[in-house]
Coordinates of C-alpha atoms and ligand atoms in Angstrom, one line a residue:
M1 CA 27.7 -90.6 17.1
S2 CA 29.9 -87.6 17.9
E3 CA 33.1 -89.6 17.7
R4 CA 35.2 -89.2 14.5
G5 CA 34.6 -92.7 13.0
N6 CA 34.8 -93.3 9.3
L7 CA 31.9 -93.0 7.4
H8 CA 30.2 -94.1 4.0
I9 CA 28.0 -92.1 2.8
K10 CA 25.4 -93.6 -0.3
G11 CA 22.9 -91.6 -2.1
R12 CA 23.4 -88.8 -4.2
V13 CA 26.7 -86.8 -3.5
L14 CA 25.7 -83.3 -5.1
A15 CA 29.4 -82.4 -5.2
G16 CA 28.7 -79.4 -7.8
P17 CA 26.1 -78.3 -10.0
D18 CA 26.8 -80.9 -12.4
D19 CA 28.9 -83.2 -10.4
V20 CA 26.8 -86.0 -8.7
R21 CA 28.3 -89.1 -7.5
D22 CA 26.7 -92.0 -5.7
E23 CA 28.9 -92.6 -2.6
L24 CA 31.6 -90.9 -0.6
W25 CA 33.8 -91.8 2.3
V26 CA 34.9 -89.6 5.2
V27 CA 38.3 -91.1 6.6
D28 CA 40.4 -89.4 9.1
G29 CA 38.4 -86.3 8.9
K30 CA 38.8 -85.9 5.0
I31 CA 36.5 -86.6 2.1
T32 CA 37.8 -89.4 -0.7
Y33 CA 35.8 -91.0 -3.4
R34 CA 38.3 -94.0 -3.2
R35 CA 36.8 -97.1 -1.4
P36 CA 39.1 -97.3 2.2
P37 CA 40.9 -100.6 2.9
R38 CA 39.7 -102.6 5.6
A39 CA 42.2 -101.4 7.8
A40 CA 40.4 -98.0 7.8
G41 CA 38.2 -99.4 10.6
D42 CA 34.9 -99.7 10.7
L43 CA 32.2 -97.5 8.5
T44 CA 29.6 -96.2 9.7
R45 CA 26.9 -96.4 7.0
V46 CA 24.7 -93.0 6.3
D47 CA 22.1 -92.8 3.3
G48 CA 20.9 -89.8 1.6
W49 CA 21.6 -86.7 -0.6
V50 CA 24.7 -85.0 0.5
L51 CA 25.7 -81.2 0.3
P52 CA 29.0 -79.2 1.4
G53 CA 28.5 -77.8 4.5
L54 CA 25.9 -74.8 4.4
V55 CA 27.4 -71.2 4.0
D56 CA 25.6 -68.2 6.0
A57 CA 27.2 -65.2 3.9
H58 CA 25.9 -62.5 6.6
C59 CA 25.6 -64.0 10.0
H60 CA 26.9 -62.1 13.1
V61 CA 28.7 -64.3 15.8
G62 CA 28.8 -62.5 19.3
L63 CA 26.6 -60.2 18.7
G64 CA 23.2 -59.4 20.3
A65 CA 20.1 -56.6 20.1
H66 CA 22.4 -54.4 22.0
G67 CA 25.9 -55.3 21.3
P68 CA 28.4 -57.8 22.0
V69 CA 27.2 -61.0 23.8
D70 CA 29.5 -63.2 26.5
E71 CA 31.1 -66.4 25.1
A72 CA 28.3 -68.7 26.3
T73 CA 25.8 -66.9 24.1
T74 CA 28.3 -66.6 21.3
E75 CA 28.8 -70.7 21.7
K76 CA 25.1 -71.2 21.5
Q77 CA 24.5 -68.7 18.5
A78 CA 27.4 -71.0 16.6
L79 CA 25.9 -74.3 17.5
T80 CA 22.4 -73.2 16.5
D81 CA 24.0 -72.4 12.9
R82 CA 25.9 -75.4 12.7
D83 CA 22.7 -77.8 14.0
A84 CA 21.0 -76.1 10.8
G85 CA 23.9 -77.2 8.6
A86 CA 25.5 -73.9 8.3
L87 CA 29.0 -74.8 8.7
L88 CA 31.1 -71.7 6.9
L89 CA 29.7 -68.4 8.3
R90 CA 30.9 -65.0 6.8
D91 CA 30.7 -62.6 9.8
A92 CA 29.7 -59.5 8.5
G93 CA 30.8 -57.5 11.5
S94 CA 31.0 -58.0 14.9
A95 CA 32.0 -56.0 18.2
A96 CA 32.8 -59.4 20.3
D97 CA 36.1 -61.0 19.6
T98 CA 35.3 -64.5 18.6
R99 CA 38.7 -65.8 17.7
W100 CA 38.5 -68.4 20.3
V101 CA 35.9 -70.1 18.2
D102 CA 38.5 -70.9 15.7
D103 CA 40.0 -73.4 18.2
R104 CA 36.6 -75.4 18.9
E105 CA 36.5 -78.2 16.5
D106 CA 32.9 -78.6 17.1
L107 CA 31.9 -75.1 15.8
P108 CA 31.7 -73.7 12.3
R109 CA 34.2 -71.9 10.5
I110 CA 34.1 -68.2 10.9
I111 CA 35.3 -65.9 8.1
R112 CA 35.5 -62.4 9.9
A113 CA 35.2 -59.0 8.9
G114 CA 36.1 -57.5 11.8
R115 CA 34.2 -54.9 13.7
H116 CA 31.4 -52.6 11.4
I117 CA 32.7 -49.3 10.6
A118 CA 30.2 -46.5 10.9
R119 CA 29.6 -43.0 10.4
T120 CA 29.5 -41.0 13.8
K121 CA 25.6 -41.9 15.5
R122 CA 24.7 -43.5 12.1
Y123 CA 24.3 -47.0 12.9
I124 CA 22.8 -49.6 15.7
R125 CA 24.3 -48.3 19.3
N126 CA 27.2 -50.2 20.3
Y127 CA 27.9 -52.3 17.0
A128 CA 30.5 -50.2 15.4
H129 CA 33.6 -48.1 15.3
E130 CA 31.9 -44.8 14.7
I131 CA 34.1 -42.4 12.8
E132 CA 34.7 -39.3 10.6
P133 CA 35.3 -39.7 7.1
G134 CA 39.0 -38.6 7.6
D135 CA 39.4 -41.7 9.5
L136 CA 38.0 -44.0 7.4
A137 CA 41.0 -45.5 5.7
A138 CA 43.2 -46.0 9.1
Y139 CA 40.1 -48.0 10.5
V140 CA 40.0 -50.2 7.2
R141 CA 43.4 -51.1 7.6
Q142 CA 43.0 -52.0 11.2
E143 CA 39.9 -54.1 10.7
A144 CA 41.4 -56.0 7.7
R145 CA 44.6 -57.0 9.7
R146 CA 41.9 -58.3 12.4
G147 CA 39.5 -60.0 10.2
D148 CA 39.8 -62.8 7.6
G149 CA 40.0 -61.0 4.4
W150 CA 37.1 -58.9 4.7
V151 CA 36.1 -55.6 5.9
K152 CA 32.3 -54.0 6.4
L153 CA 31.4 -50.6 6.2
V154 CA 27.8 -49.2 6.9
G155 CA 27.4 -47.7 3.3
D156 CA 23.7 -45.8 4.1
W157 CA 21.8 -45.1 7.0
I158 CA 19.1 -43.1 8.5
D159 CA 20.1 -39.4 8.4
R160 CA 18.0 -37.6 11.1
G161 CA 18.0 -34.2 9.7
E162 CA 17.1 -35.2 6.3
G163 CA 14.5 -37.7 7.7
D164 CA 15.5 -40.5 5.4
L165 CA 18.0 -43.0 4.2
A166 CA 21.3 -41.0 3.0
P167 CA 24.8 -42.0 2.2
C168 CA 27.6 -42.3 4.7
W169 CA 30.8 -41.3 3.1
P170 CA 32.0 -39.0 0.4
R171 CA 33.3 -40.4 -2.6
W172 CA 36.9 -39.7 -1.7
A173 CA 37.0 -41.3 1.7
L174 CA 35.4 -44.3 -0.1
E175 CA 38.2 -44.6 -2.7
E176 CA 41.1 -44.4 -0.3
A177 CA 39.6 -46.7 2.0
I178 CA 38.8 -49.1 -0.4
A179 CA 42.1 -49.0 -1.9
T180 CA 43.5 -49.3 1.3
A181 CA 41.7 -52.5 2.2
H182 CA 42.7 -54.2 -1.3
E183 CA 46.3 -53.1 -0.1
E184 CA 45.8 -55.3 2.7
G185 CA 44.8 -58.1 0.8
A186 CA 40.8 -57.7 2.2
R187 CA 37.8 -57.2 0.4
V188 CA 35.2 -54.7 1.2
T189 CA 31.4 -55.1 1.7
A190 CA 28.9 -52.5 2.8
H191 CA 25.4 -52.4 4.5
C192 CA 23.3 -50.5 2.0
F193 CA 19.5 -50.1 2.2
A194 CA 19.2 -47.0 0.0
E195 CA 19.7 -46.4 -3.6
S196 CA 21.9 -43.4 -3.4
S197 CA 25.3 -44.9 -2.0
L198 CA 25.4 -47.6 -4.6
R199 CA 27.3 -45.9 -7.6
D200 CA 29.9 -44.6 -5.4
L201 CA 30.5 -47.5 -3.8
V202 CA 30.9 -49.6 -7.0
E203 CA 33.0 -47.0 -8.5
A204 CA 34.9 -46.6 -5.9
G205 CA 35.9 -50.6 -6.1
I206 CA 33.7 -52.2 -3.8
D207 CA 33.4 -55.9 -3.5
C208 CA 30.0 -57.0 -2.2
V209 CA 27.3 -55.2 -0.8
E210 CA 24.9 -56.4 1.7
H211 CA 21.2 -56.1 1.7
A212 CA 21.0 -54.3 -1.8
T213 CA 17.4 -53.5 -1.8
G214 CA 18.2 -50.1 -3.3
L215 CA 19.4 -51.5 -6.6
T216 CA 17.4 -50.1 -9.6
E217 CA 18.3 -50.3 -13.4
D218 CA 20.7 -47.5 -13.2
T219 CA 23.0 -49.5 -10.7
I220 CA 22.0 -53.4 -11.9
P221 CA 24.4 -52.9 -14.9
L222 CA 27.1 -51.4 -13.0
F223 CA 27.5 -54.2 -10.3
A224 CA 26.8 -56.6 -13.4
E225 CA 29.8 -55.3 -15.0
R226 CA 32.4 -54.9 -12.1
G227 CA 31.3 -58.4 -10.5
V228 CA 30.0 -56.9 -7.6
A229 CA 28.3 -59.6 -5.6
I230 CA 25.1 -58.9 -3.3
V231 CA 23.7 -60.7 -0.1
P232 CA 20.3 -59.9 -0.2
T233 CA 19.5 -61.0 3.5
L234 CA 15.7 -61.5 2.4
I235 CA 14.7 -62.9 5.8
N236 CA 15.8 -59.4 7.2
I237 CA 14.1 -57.3 4.8
A238 CA 11.1 -59.0 5.6
T239 CA 11.4 -56.8 9.0
F240 CA 11.2 -53.7 6.9
P241 CA 7.5 -53.4 7.5
D242 CA 7.5 -53.3 11.1
L243 CA 10.4 -51.1 11.3
A244 CA 8.6 -48.7 9.4
A245 CA 5.7 -49.0 11.3
G246 CA 7.8 -48.2 14.5
G247 CA 9.6 -45.0 12.5
E248 CA 6.5 -43.7 10.8
A249 CA 5.4 -40.8 13.3
R250 CA 8.9 -39.3 13.4
Y251 CA 10.3 -40.1 10.0
P252 CA 7.5 -40.6 7.3
R253 CA 9.8 -40.1 4.4
W254 CA 12.1 -43.0 5.8
S255 CA 9.1 -45.1 6.4
A256 CA 7.5 -44.7 3.2
H257 CA 11.4 -45.2 1.3
M258 CA 11.8 -48.6 3.6
R259 CA 8.1 -49.7 2.5
D260 CA 8.8 -49.3 -1.1
L261 CA 12.3 -51.4 -0.9
H262 CA 10.1 -53.9 1.0
A263 CA 7.5 -54.0 -1.8
R264 CA 9.7 -54.2 -4.7
R265 CA 12.4 -56.7 -2.8
Y266 CA 11.9 -59.9 -5.0
E267 CA 11.9 -57.9 -8.4
T268 CA 15.0 -56.5 -7.1
V269 CA 16.6 -59.4 -6.4
R270 CA 15.5 -61.2 -9.5
A271 CA 16.5 -58.5 -11.8
A272 CA 20.0 -58.5 -10.2
Y273 CA 20.2 -62.3 -10.9
D274 CA 18.9 -61.9 -14.7
A275 CA 21.5 -59.4 -14.8
G276 CA 24.3 -61.9 -13.7
I277 CA 25.2 -60.2 -10.5
P278 CA 26.4 -62.7 -7.9
V279 CA 23.9 -63.6 -5.4
F280 CA 24.7 -65.4 -2.1
A281 CA 22.7 -66.7 1.0
G282 CA 22.6 -64.7 3.9
T283 CA 20.7 -64.6 6.9
D284 CA 21.8 -61.5 9.1
A285 CA 21.3 -63.3 12.0
G286 CA 22.8 -62.0 15.1
G287 CA 21.5 -58.5 15.8
S288 CA 17.8 -59.2 16.4
L289 CA 17.4 -62.0 14.1
A290 CA 17.7 -65.4 15.2
H291 CA 20.5 -67.6 14.2
G292 CA 20.0 -71.0 12.2
Q293 CA 17.7 -69.9 9.4
V294 CA 19.8 -70.5 6.3
A295 CA 17.2 -72.7 5.0
D296 CA 14.6 -70.0 5.1
E297 CA 16.8 -67.5 3.4
V298 CA 17.5 -70.0 0.6
A299 CA 13.6 -70.7 0.4
E300 CA 13.5 -66.7 -0.2
L301 CA 16.0 -66.7 -2.7
V302 CA 13.7 -69.1 -4.5
A303 CA 10.5 -67.3 -3.7
A304 CA 12.5 -63.8 -5.6
G305 CA 12.5 -66.1 -8.7
I306 CA 15.8 -67.6 -8.6
P307 CA 15.9 -71.2 -9.7
A308 CA 16.7 -73.9 -6.9
R309 CA 19.7 -74.9 -8.1
D310 CA 21.4 -71.7 -8.2
A311 CA 19.7 -70.6 -5.0
L312 CA 21.3 -73.8 -3.3
S313 CA 24.5 -72.8 -5.1
A314 CA 24.3 -69.4 -3.3
A315 CA 24.7 -71.4 -0.1
T316 CA 26.6 -74.2 -1.0
W317 CA 29.1 -74.4 -4.1
G318 CA 29.1 -70.7 -5.3
A319 CA 29.6 -69.5 -1.8
R320 CA 32.3 -71.5 -1.1
A321 CA 34.3 -71.1 -4.2
W322 CA 33.3 -67.0 -3.8
L323 CA 34.6 -67.1 -0.2
G324 CA 37.8 -69.3 -1.3
R325 CA 36.7 -72.6 0.8
S326 CA 36.8 -76.3 -0.6
G327 CA 33.3 -78.1 -1.1
L328 CA 33.3 -82.0 -1.4
E329 CA 36.5 -82.3 -3.2
E330 CA 39.1 -85.0 -3.0
G331 CA 41.1 -84.9 0.5
E332 CA 39.4 -81.8 1.5
P333 CA 37.8 -81.6 5.0
A334 CA 34.6 -83.4 5.4
D335 CA 32.4 -80.6 6.3
L336 CA 29.0 -81.9 5.0
V337 CA 25.3 -82.4 5.5
V338 CA 23.2 -85.2 4.5
Y339 CA 19.4 -84.7 3.7
G340 CA 16.8 -87.5 3.6
E341 CA 15.3 -85.6 0.3
D342 CA 16.3 -84.3 -2.7
P343 CA 17.1 -80.5 -2.0
R344 CA 17.1 -79.7 -5.7
E345 CA 13.3 -80.7 -5.8
D346 CA 12.6 -78.4 -3.2
V347 CA 15.0 -76.3 -1.2
R348 CA 12.8 -76.6 1.8
V349 CA 14.4 -79.9 2.6
L350 CA 17.7 -77.8 3.7
G351 CA 15.5 -77.3 7.0
A352 CA 15.5 -80.6 8.0
P353 CA 19.1 -82.1 8.2
R354 CA 19.4 -85.9 8.6
V355 CA 23.2 -85.8 9.6
V356 CA 25.6 -82.9 9.8
V357 CA 29.3 -83.7 9.8
L358 CA 32.0 -81.3 10.7
R359 CA 35.9 -81.8 10.6
G360 CA 34.9 -85.4 9.9
R361 CA 32.8 -85.9 13.0
V362 CA 29.2 -86.3 13.2
V363 CA 28.0 -83.4 15.0
G364 CA 24.2 -83.4 14.5
Ligands
ZN1 ZN1 24.2 -57.4 9.4

């Protein structure tokens, strides 16, 4: 079924949280709710619950545990995401040039954030441009021009002198850098685990924070008021206890801090959600985490206390709108996933797509 054929999908088409239809057709790669004329050729019938192609809003393509990877590995990562139903990936920083993926009809669509920008020796080796604050705005401009509307900063990381997580950038550098990104038409996001970098980033005008485990009752209202989104990456946060154990001997303060952030992760996400902060699903695949786990991340959002419908939206309707991409609207490219059961009843259904359709082709 890998040829582009016209499809008739019957069942429940979940076009929006409050927009459920009985059927849709895929004709010449596009979605339509109007029955095609006979001339449209044979229709392949598919039954089930239909969602827009899932969004993994934090997914590194072309990156491995030690830095950029070759094209064959990159392709495998992208195919794994695709087969899990993740058809739109927001790449939260990659040292590899993955622009060639855009020419591949069979691979998911990627929204890039260029390469991570970190403070010197304050991030995973071989991942980031490692620079000092005086150069931040210039690098932000460069990566904004390389990316697809996003720039990725490393907002905090362990300061080995202090033995704990600490902010990477002074406030003035952030203000200059974020204003530069906005001038270039790009939004800015930042990796942040701890509490201490958040206020400066938000007051400097940041658009999103990754992980955001350090949100507290002090900063949650600030995020809510300014509409700053978070991508909690809970399946990554689940690795904190192991990281903490590994660093215990040399950095006991850092270890304790990581354990605390982990212990309160669900409460943090739930409090953010309750305050009205936009929350999106992202797995953080690509460094040490495997690709293809977007269903697990949605299940984690539910475990944190987000109602199933909003957790689904965090990986579908809401995420697509936030990223400026279409869903299941008339005339749009057919990127969709069909399930054998209702994902609104149990989001774990997302783990077993029945049919994956990308650009109108059945690919999985
Ligand atoms: Zn990441």
